Coordinates of C-alpha atoms and ligand atoms in Angstrom, one line a residue:
M167 CA -4.9 -6.4 0.8
L168 CA -4.1 -7.5 -2.6
L169 CA -1.4 -10.0 -3.4
L170 CA -0.2 -10.5 -6.9
V171 CA 1.5 -13.7 -7.9
H172 CA 2.7 -13.2 -11.3
L173 CA 3.6 -15.5 -14.1
T174 CA 6.6 -13.3 -14.4
N175 CA 8.1 -16.0 -12.2
M176 CA 8.2 -18.1 -15.1
L177 CA 9.9 -15.8 -17.3
L178 CA 12.5 -15.1 -14.6
G179 CA 13.1 -18.7 -14.3
L180 CA 13.7 -19.1 -17.9
N181 CA 16.6 -16.8 -17.9
S182 CA 18.1 -17.8 -14.6
L183 CA 19.0 -21.4 -15.4
L184 CA 21.3 -20.4 -18.1
Y185 CA 23.8 -19.1 -15.6
H186 CA 24.4 -22.6 -14.6
S187 CA 26.1 -23.1 -17.9
T188 CA 28.0 -19.9 -18.0
V189 CA 29.7 -20.2 -14.6
V190 CA 33.3 -20.0 -15.8
P191 CA 35.8 -21.8 -13.7
K192 CA 39.6 -21.2 -14.2
D193 CA 40.3 -24.4 -15.9
N194 CA 38.7 -25.4 -19.1
M195 CA 38.2 -29.0 -18.5
S196 CA 36.3 -28.4 -15.2
Q197 CA 34.2 -26.0 -17.1
I198 CA 33.1 -28.7 -19.5
H199 CA 32.6 -31.1 -16.6
L200 CA 30.5 -28.5 -14.7
K201 CA 28.4 -27.8 -17.7
R202 CA 27.7 -31.5 -18.1
S203 CA 26.9 -32.2 -14.5
G204 CA 25.0 -29.0 -13.7
T205 CA 22.7 -28.5 -16.6
T206 CA 22.2 -32.1 -17.6
K207 CA 21.1 -33.2 -14.2
A208 CA 18.9 -30.1 -13.8
L209 CA 17.3 -30.6 -17.2
E210 CA 16.7 -34.3 -16.4
Y211 CA 15.0 -33.2 -13.3
F212 CA 13.0 -30.4 -14.9
D213 CA 11.9 -32.6 -17.8
S214 CA 10.5 -35.1 -15.3
F215 CA 9.0 -32.7 -12.7
Y216 CA 8.2 -29.6 -14.5
G217 CA 7.1 -31.7 -17.5
S218 CA 4.4 -33.2 -15.5
Y219 CA 3.5 -30.0 -13.8
F220 CA 3.3 -27.7 -16.8
G221 CA 2.0 -30.3 -19.1
A222 CA 1.5 -29.1 -22.6
K223 CA 3.2 -25.8 -21.9
W224 CA 6.4 -27.4 -20.8
E225 CA 8.1 -27.9 -24.2
K226 CA 7.9 -24.2 -24.9
I227 CA 9.1 -23.3 -21.5
R228 CA 11.9 -25.7 -21.9
E229 CA 13.0 -24.2 -25.0
G230 CA 13.0 -20.8 -23.5
L231 CA 15.1 -22.1 -20.7
L232 CA 17.8 -23.2 -23.1
S233 CA 17.7 -20.1 -25.1
E234 CA 19.8 -17.0 -24.5
P235 CA 18.2 -14.4 -22.2
K236 CA 16.6 -11.5 -23.8
Y237 CA 18.0 -8.2 -22.6
C238 CA 16.3 -4.9 -22.5
A239 CA 17.7 -1.4 -22.2
V240 CA 15.8 0.6 -19.6
I241 CA 16.5 4.1 -20.4
N242 CA 17.9 6.4 -17.6
N243 CA 15.8 9.5 -17.3
F244 CA 18.7 11.0 -15.3
G245 CA 21.0 11.0 -18.4
D246 CA 20.6 12.1 -22.1
S247 CA 17.6 10.0 -22.4
V248 CA 16.3 11.6 -25.7
E249 CA 19.7 11.0 -27.4
N250 CA 19.9 7.4 -25.9
C251 CA 16.3 6.5 -27.2
A252 CA 17.2 8.0 -30.6
Q253 CA 20.5 6.0 -30.7
L254 CA 18.8 2.7 -29.8
E255 CA 16.1 3.3 -32.5
L256 CA 18.9 4.1 -35.1
E257 CA 20.3 0.6 -34.0
G258 CA 17.0 -0.9 -35.0
C259 CA 15.8 -1.6 -31.4
I260 CA 12.0 -1.5 -30.6
N261 CA 10.2 0.5 -28.0
I262 CA 8.5 -2.1 -25.9
S263 CA 5.9 0.4 -24.5
D264 CA 5.0 1.3 -28.1
E265 CA 4.4 -2.4 -28.9
L266 CA 2.3 -3.0 -25.8
I267 CA 0.2 0.0 -26.3
N268 CA -0.5 -0.8 -29.9
V269 CA -1.6 -4.3 -28.9
D270 CA -3.9 -2.8 -26.2
E271 CA -5.7 -0.6 -28.8
N272 CA -6.4 -3.6 -31.1
E273 CA -7.2 -6.3 -28.6
D274 CA -9.3 -7.0 -25.6
R275 CA -8.2 -4.4 -23.0
N276 CA -9.0 -6.9 -20.3
K277 CA -6.2 -9.3 -21.2
D278 CA -3.4 -9.3 -18.8
S279 CA -0.2 -7.8 -20.0
T280 CA 1.8 -10.9 -19.5
E281 CA -0.4 -12.6 -22.0
V282 CA 0.1 -9.6 -24.3
I283 CA 3.8 -9.7 -24.0
E284 CA 3.9 -13.4 -24.7
K285 CA 1.7 -12.9 -27.7
K286 CA 3.8 -10.2 -29.2
G287 CA 6.8 -12.5 -28.7
I288 CA 9.2 -9.9 -27.5
F289 CA 10.3 -12.2 -24.8
A290 CA 9.3 -15.4 -26.4
V291 CA 11.5 -18.1 -27.8
D292 CA 12.9 -17.1 -31.1
T293 CA 12.8 -20.1 -33.1
E294 CA 9.6 -21.1 -35.0
P295 CA 7.6 -23.6 -33.1
R296 CA 8.8 -27.2 -33.5
Y297 CA 5.7 -28.3 -31.8
Q298 CA 2.1 -28.7 -32.7
A299 CA -0.1 -25.9 -31.8
I300 CA -1.7 -26.4 -28.5
N301 CA -5.3 -27.5 -29.0
D302 CA -8.2 -26.1 -27.0
D303 CA -8.3 -28.9 -24.6
D304 CA -4.7 -28.5 -23.7
K305 CA -5.2 -24.9 -23.3
E306 CA -8.0 -25.4 -20.9
E307 CA -5.8 -27.7 -18.8
M308 CA -3.0 -25.1 -18.9
D309 CA -5.2 -22.3 -17.7
M310 CA -6.3 -24.5 -14.9
N311 CA -2.8 -25.2 -13.8
F312 CA -1.9 -21.6 -13.8
G313 CA -5.0 -20.4 -12.0
R314 CA -4.7 -22.7 -9.2
V315 CA -2.9 -22.2 -6.0
I316 CA -2.1 -25.4 -4.1
V317 CA -1.2 -26.0 -0.5
P318 CA -0.2 -28.6 1.9
S319 CA -2.8 -29.7 4.4
K320 CA -0.6 -29.9 7.5
G321 CA -0.4 -26.2 8.4
Q322 CA 3.0 -24.7 8.5
D323 CA 4.9 -27.9 8.5
F324 CA 8.0 -26.9 6.6
S325 CA 9.8 -30.2 7.0
I326 CA 7.4 -31.8 4.4
L327 CA 8.3 -29.0 2.0
M328 CA 11.9 -29.6 2.5
D329 CA 11.7 -33.3 1.6
Y330 CA 10.4 -32.1 -1.7
L331 CA 12.7 -29.3 -2.5
P332 CA 13.9 -29.8 -5.9
A333 CA 17.3 -28.3 -5.3
T334 CA 18.3 -31.2 -3.1
K335 CA 17.6 -33.7 -5.8
I336 CA 19.5 -31.8 -8.4
K337 CA 22.4 -31.5 -6.1
G338 CA 22.5 -35.2 -5.3
G339 CA 21.7 -36.0 -8.8
E340 CA 20.9 -39.5 -7.8
N341 CA 17.1 -40.1 -7.9
S342 CA 16.2 -37.3 -10.2
A343 CA 13.0 -39.3 -10.6
E344 CA 9.9 -39.4 -8.4
P345 CA 8.6 -36.0 -9.4
L346 CA 5.2 -37.6 -9.4
D347 CA 5.3 -37.8 -5.6
E348 CA 5.7 -34.1 -5.6
M349 CA 2.7 -33.8 -7.9
K350 CA 0.7 -36.0 -5.6
Y351 CA 1.7 -34.0 -2.7
F352 CA 0.5 -30.8 -4.4
Q353 CA -2.7 -32.2 -5.6
S354 CA -3.8 -34.0 -2.5
C355 CA -3.7 -31.0 -0.1
Y356 CA -6.2 -28.2 -0.1
D357 CA -7.5 -27.0 3.2
Y358 CA -6.9 -23.3 3.2
E359 CA -8.7 -21.6 0.6
V360 CA -7.0 -18.6 -1.2
K361 CA -9.2 -16.1 -2.7
V362 CA -8.2 -15.5 -6.3
V363 CA -9.6 -12.4 -8.0
K364 CA -9.2 -11.2 -11.6
G365 CA -6.6 -8.5 -11.7
K366 CA -6.7 -5.1 -13.5
P367 CA -4.8 -4.9 -16.7
I368 CA -1.1 -3.8 -16.2
S369 CA -0.4 -0.3 -17.5
F370 CA 3.0 0.8 -18.8
P371 CA 4.3 4.0 -17.0
A372 CA 4.7 6.8 -19.5
M373 CA 8.2 7.7 -18.4
L374 CA 9.5 4.3 -18.6
N375 CA 11.3 3.8 -21.8
V376 CA 12.5 0.2 -22.6
Y377 CA 14.1 -1.0 -25.8
T378 CA 15.1 -4.4 -27.1
R379 CA 15.9 -6.3 -30.2
E380 CA 13.1 -7.6 -32.3
K381 CA 12.0 -11.1 -32.1
G382 CA 14.7 -13.5 -33.4
N383 CA 17.5 -11.0 -32.9
D384 CA 19.9 -12.0 -30.1
E385 CA 22.6 -9.3 -31.0
E386 CA 23.9 -7.5 -28.0
L387 CA 22.7 -4.2 -27.2
P388 CA 25.2 -1.3 -27.7
E389 CA 27.3 -0.2 -24.7
P390 CA 25.4 2.6 -22.9
R391 CA 27.2 6.0 -23.1
H392 CA 27.9 8.4 -20.3
G393 CA 26.4 11.7 -21.0
V394 CA 27.0 15.2 -19.8
L395 CA 25.9 14.5 -16.3
N396 CA 28.4 11.5 -16.4
T397 CA 25.5 9.1 -15.7
S398 CA 25.1 5.8 -17.7
G399 CA 22.5 6.0 -20.5
Y400 CA 20.6 2.9 -19.7
Y401 CA 20.6 -0.3 -17.7
C402 CA 20.6 -3.6 -19.6
M403 CA 18.6 -6.2 -17.8
D404 CA 16.5 -9.3 -18.4
G405 CA 13.2 -8.3 -19.8
A406 CA 11.6 -10.4 -17.1
S407 CA 13.1 -8.3 -14.4
I408 CA 10.9 -5.4 -15.4
L409 CA 7.6 -7.3 -15.1
P410 CA 7.4 -7.5 -11.3
V411 CA 7.7 -3.7 -11.2
L412 CA 4.9 -3.3 -13.8
A413 CA 2.9 -5.6 -11.7
L414 CA 3.3 -3.4 -8.7
G415 CA 1.4 -0.7 -10.5
I416 CA 3.1 2.1 -8.6
N417 CA 1.0 5.3 -8.8
P418 CA 2.5 8.8 -8.5
G419 CA 3.4 9.7 -4.9
Q420 CA 3.3 6.2 -3.6
S421 CA 5.7 4.6 -1.1
V422 CA 7.5 1.4 -2.1
L423 CA 9.4 -1.1 -0.1
D424 CA 11.8 -3.2 -2.1
M425 CA 12.4 -6.0 0.4
C426 CA 15.2 -7.9 -1.3
S427 CA 16.5 -5.1 -3.5
A428 CA 20.1 -6.0 -4.5
P429 CA 21.6 -5.8 -7.0
G430 CA 19.1 -2.9 -7.5
G431 CA 17.6 -3.5 -11.1
K432 CA 14.1 -3.5 -10.0
M433 CA 14.6 -0.5 -7.8
Y434 CA 16.1 1.2 -10.9
V435 CA 13.0 0.4 -12.9
M436 CA 10.8 1.8 -10.1
L437 CA 12.9 5.0 -10.0
Q438 CA 12.6 5.3 -13.8
T439 CA 8.7 5.3 -13.7
M440 CA 9.2 8.6 -11.9
H441 CA 6.2 7.7 -9.8
P442 CA 7.3 6.8 -6.3
S443 CA 7.8 9.4 -3.6
L444 CA 9.8 7.0 -1.5
I445 CA 11.8 3.8 -2.2
I446 CA 13.2 1.8 0.6
A447 CA 15.8 -0.4 -1.2
N448 CA 16.4 -3.0 1.5
D449 CA 18.7 -6.1 1.4
A450 CA 19.9 -8.0 4.4
S451 CA 23.5 -8.1 3.2
K452 CA 25.8 -5.1 3.4
A453 CA 27.8 -6.4 0.5
R454 CA 24.6 -6.4 -1.6
E455 CA 23.6 -3.0 -0.3
R456 CA 26.8 -1.7 -1.8
R457 CA 25.6 -3.0 -5.2
I458 CA 22.4 -1.0 -4.8
R459 CA 24.4 2.1 -3.9
N460 CA 26.6 1.5 -7.1
V461 CA 23.5 1.4 -9.2
L462 CA 22.5 4.8 -7.8
K463 CA 25.9 6.2 -8.3
S464 CA 26.1 5.2 -11.9
F465 CA 22.7 6.2 -12.9
V466 CA 21.7 9.0 -10.7
G467 CA 25.1 10.3 -9.5
N468 CA 25.0 13.8 -8.1
L469 CA 21.4 14.2 -8.9
E470 CA 20.2 12.0 -6.0
E471 CA 19.6 14.9 -3.7
S472 CA 17.3 16.7 -6.1
L473 CA 15.2 13.7 -7.2
S474 CA 11.4 13.8 -6.5
T475 CA 11.8 10.2 -5.3
K476 CA 13.8 9.7 -2.1
V477 CA 15.7 6.5 -2.1
I478 CA 16.8 5.0 1.1
T479 CA 19.0 1.9 1.4
S480 CA 18.8 -0.3 4.5
T481 CA 20.2 -3.8 5.5
I482 CA 17.4 -5.1 7.6
K483 CA 16.7 -8.8 7.7
A484 CA 13.1 -9.1 6.2
E485 CA 12.1 -11.3 9.1
H486 CA 13.0 -8.5 11.5
W487 CA 11.1 -5.8 9.6
T488 CA 9.2 -3.7 12.2
E489 CA 7.5 -0.9 10.2
L490 CA 4.0 -2.3 9.8
D491 CA 1.1 -1.0 7.6
A492 CA 3.6 1.5 6.1
F493 CA 3.9 1.1 2.4
D494 CA 1.6 1.4 -0.6
K495 CA 3.6 -1.2 -2.5
V496 CA 5.9 -3.9 -1.5
L497 CA 8.1 -6.1 -3.8
A498 CA 9.2 -9.5 -2.2
D499 CA 11.7 -10.6 -5.0
V500 CA 12.9 -13.4 -2.9
P501 CA 16.1 -15.5 -3.0
C502 CA 15.4 -18.9 -4.7
Q503 CA 17.3 -21.9 -5.9
T504 CA 18.2 -20.4 -9.4
D505 CA 18.8 -16.9 -8.3
R506 CA 21.1 -15.9 -11.2
H507 CA 22.9 -13.3 -9.2
S508 CA 23.8 -15.8 -6.6
V509 CA 25.2 -18.1 -9.3
I510 CA 27.3 -15.6 -11.0
E511 CA 28.4 -13.8 -7.9
N512 CA 30.9 -15.6 -5.5
D513 CA 30.4 -13.0 -2.9
N514 CA 27.6 -14.2 -0.7
N515 CA 26.7 -17.1 -3.0
I516 CA 23.9 -19.2 -1.8
F517 CA 25.3 -22.2 -3.7
K518 CA 28.5 -22.4 -1.6
P519 CA 28.5 -25.7 0.3
S520 CA 28.7 -23.9 3.6
R521 CA 25.3 -22.4 2.8
S522 CA 23.6 -25.6 1.7
R523 CA 21.4 -25.7 4.8
E524 CA 20.3 -22.2 4.0
R525 CA 19.4 -23.4 0.5
I526 CA 17.5 -26.3 1.7
T527 CA 15.4 -24.0 3.9
L528 CA 14.6 -21.6 1.1
P529 CA 10.9 -22.1 1.2
E530 CA 10.9 -21.2 4.9
T531 CA 13.0 -18.1 4.2
Q532 CA 10.8 -17.2 1.3
S533 CA 7.7 -17.4 3.5
G534 CA 9.3 -15.5 6.2
I535 CA 10.2 -12.7 3.7
L536 CA 6.6 -12.7 2.3
T537 CA 5.1 -12.6 5.7
S538 CA 7.1 -9.5 6.6
S539 CA 6.4 -7.9 3.3
V540 CA 2.6 -8.4 3.6
R541 CA 2.8 -6.9 7.1
A542 CA 4.8 -3.9 6.0
C543 CA 2.2 -3.1 3.4
K544 CA -0.8 -0.8 4.1
P545 CA -4.2 -2.4 4.1
G546 CA -5.5 -2.2 0.6
G547 CA -1.9 -2.0 -0.8
T548 CA -0.2 -4.4 -3.2
I549 CA 2.5 -6.9 -2.7
V550 CA 4.2 -8.7 -5.5
Y551 CA 6.0 -11.9 -4.8
S552 CA 8.4 -12.9 -7.5
T553 CA 11.0 -15.6 -7.7
C554 CA 13.6 -16.8 -10.3
T555 CA 12.4 -20.3 -10.2
L556 CA 9.7 -22.4 -11.8
S557 CA 9.3 -24.6 -8.7
P558 CA 5.6 -24.7 -7.9
L559 CA 6.8 -25.3 -4.4
Q560 CA 8.7 -22.0 -4.1
N561 CA 5.9 -20.1 -5.9
D562 CA 2.4 -21.3 -5.3
G563 CA 3.4 -23.4 -2.4
V564 CA 5.1 -20.7 -0.4
V565 CA 2.4 -18.2 -1.2
H566 CA -0.3 -20.4 -0.1
M567 CA 1.3 -21.5 3.0
T568 CA 2.2 -17.8 3.8
L569 CA -1.3 -16.6 3.4
K570 CA -2.6 -19.3 5.6
G571 CA -0.1 -18.3 8.3
L572 CA -0.9 -14.6 7.8
E573 CA -4.6 -15.2 8.5
E574 CA -4.2 -17.5 11.4
E575 CA -1.4 -15.7 13.2
H576 CA -2.0 -12.1 12.3
G577 CA -5.6 -11.9 11.1
I578 CA -4.5 -10.6 7.7
V579 CA -6.5 -11.7 4.7
C580 CA -5.0 -11.4 1.3
E581 CA -6.5 -11.7 -2.2
V582 CA -4.4 -13.2 -5.0
E583 CA -4.6 -11.7 -8.4
Ligands
LIG651 C1 41.4 -22.4 -22.1 O1 40.6 -21.3 -22.5 C2 41.3 -20.2 -22.8 C3 40.4 -19.1 -23.1 O2 39.1 -19.5 -23.4 C4 42.1 -20.5 -24.1 O3 42.9 -19.3 -24.4 C5 43.1 -21.7 -23.7 O4 43.8 -22.0 -24.8 C6 42.3 -22.9 -23.2 N1 43.2 -23.8 -22.7 C7 43.0 -25.2 -23.0 C8 44.0 -26.1 -22.4 O5 42.1 -25.5 -23.8
LIG652 C1 7.7 4.6 -26.9 O1 6.4 4.3 -27.1 C2 5.4 4.9 -26.2 C3 4.1 4.5 -26.6 O2 3.7 4.7 -28.0 C4 5.5 6.5 -26.4 O3 4.7 7.1 -25.5 C5 7.0 6.9 -26.1 O4 7.1 8.3 -26.3 C6 8.0 6.1 -27.0 N1 9.3 6.4 -26.5 C7 10.0 7.2 -27.3 C8 11.3 7.6 -26.7 O5 9.8 7.5 -28.4
LIG653 C1 32.2 9.7 -14.4 O1 31.8 8.4 -13.9 C2 32.8 7.4 -13.8 C3 32.1 6.1 -13.4 O2 30.9 6.3 -12.7 C4 33.8 7.8 -12.9 O3 34.8 6.9 -12.8 C5 34.5 9.2 -13.4 O4 35.4 9.6 -12.4 C6 33.4 10.2 -13.5 N1 34.0 11.4 -14.1 C7 33.7 12.6 -13.6 C8 34.3 13.8 -14.4 O5 32.9 12.8 -12.7

């Protein structure tokens, strides 16, 4: 089995935090107050902890974190797609696929697409660099940090993880310091070795058409129109939301399980590749399942019956998933501390005080979801684990711990790309 852990995590994280500052309470004064306490404390914490973790790369990441999200229009093939592409081009938007393919032709084909995307600057921070270029030594150190998966030594002991969960510190706001403890914790524990392999380059599905504004242009995308089929012309989403789907590399005729599917954006991208024969869009919450159904209603409408992709929604808790070795591809886009949808949506919001315990136990939940996702995947299939946080604990930490558990308890061995 192959497991991809993608740096898209990072891009997702960059966009998500912004929602802390755009939560809009009724009263203006409390809005100002909220902004201060939420973002300032978070940023202090991030400067301290992520700063030491990401090293030379942090300053750029930080700037991304504080910039507006970059939206992309993912064209709906079940609408007037030709007209909608033309309209966006008239508006001056760029065809992302075109950009990537041109890059591929001119540059080393073995480079991974994330790198290419970063290089083209489509999703990159807009302002010119205020920092010195990274020298080669720093770059080496950076590559090392990103290539390494780190794990605690004491088996599946989640209590250790919880002590280090950044969210608790942000919430309390008190000792935003001591991130170095966290670093020590990560660096001192290696006992389960994860096999890391070089991944294949990511290809861009021919039917997927994605447009965005050029670098430096934050202007909103025009409102999508409803066409003759009364379906919406395109879905505007974070560029970063597209990447986990690209990383899955769905081939024509394959079956996909989207384990935490709501609100349905990534399911939508899968559908627009026109590749899957089956998508199970699962989300444990009924309310969130309705959002997936709404996406289908707006973008597919009456065509659903005639699609070559069968889409089934379900509301099974990932940990209770029973269909094993069943899917070619599985996406585990897990809930995490900066899940933007939870932050803007009061319904089922993980930041509610009544759910703080649940929030504290996120790494455990994430690991449970990933375990189920791997077990649901056919041998030789691909699982993508993605989050909307930069926390190494919720990314590499959870992956490493989960892989260890999978091998020890289920005899399943995974490779990480
Ligand atoms: C609060 O915000 C609203 C809308 O942004 C504005 O119309 C109103 O004047 C503001 N009230 C105060 C007291 O600033
Ligand atoms: C976008 O670019 C790709 C790659 O060049 C091309 O295949 C595709 O047709 C373009 N999309 C449109 C709508 O022109
Ligand atoms: C078109 O779609 C919109 C929103 O999805 C819906 O409110 C409206 O009733 C639909 N119109 C027709 C003619 O089906």
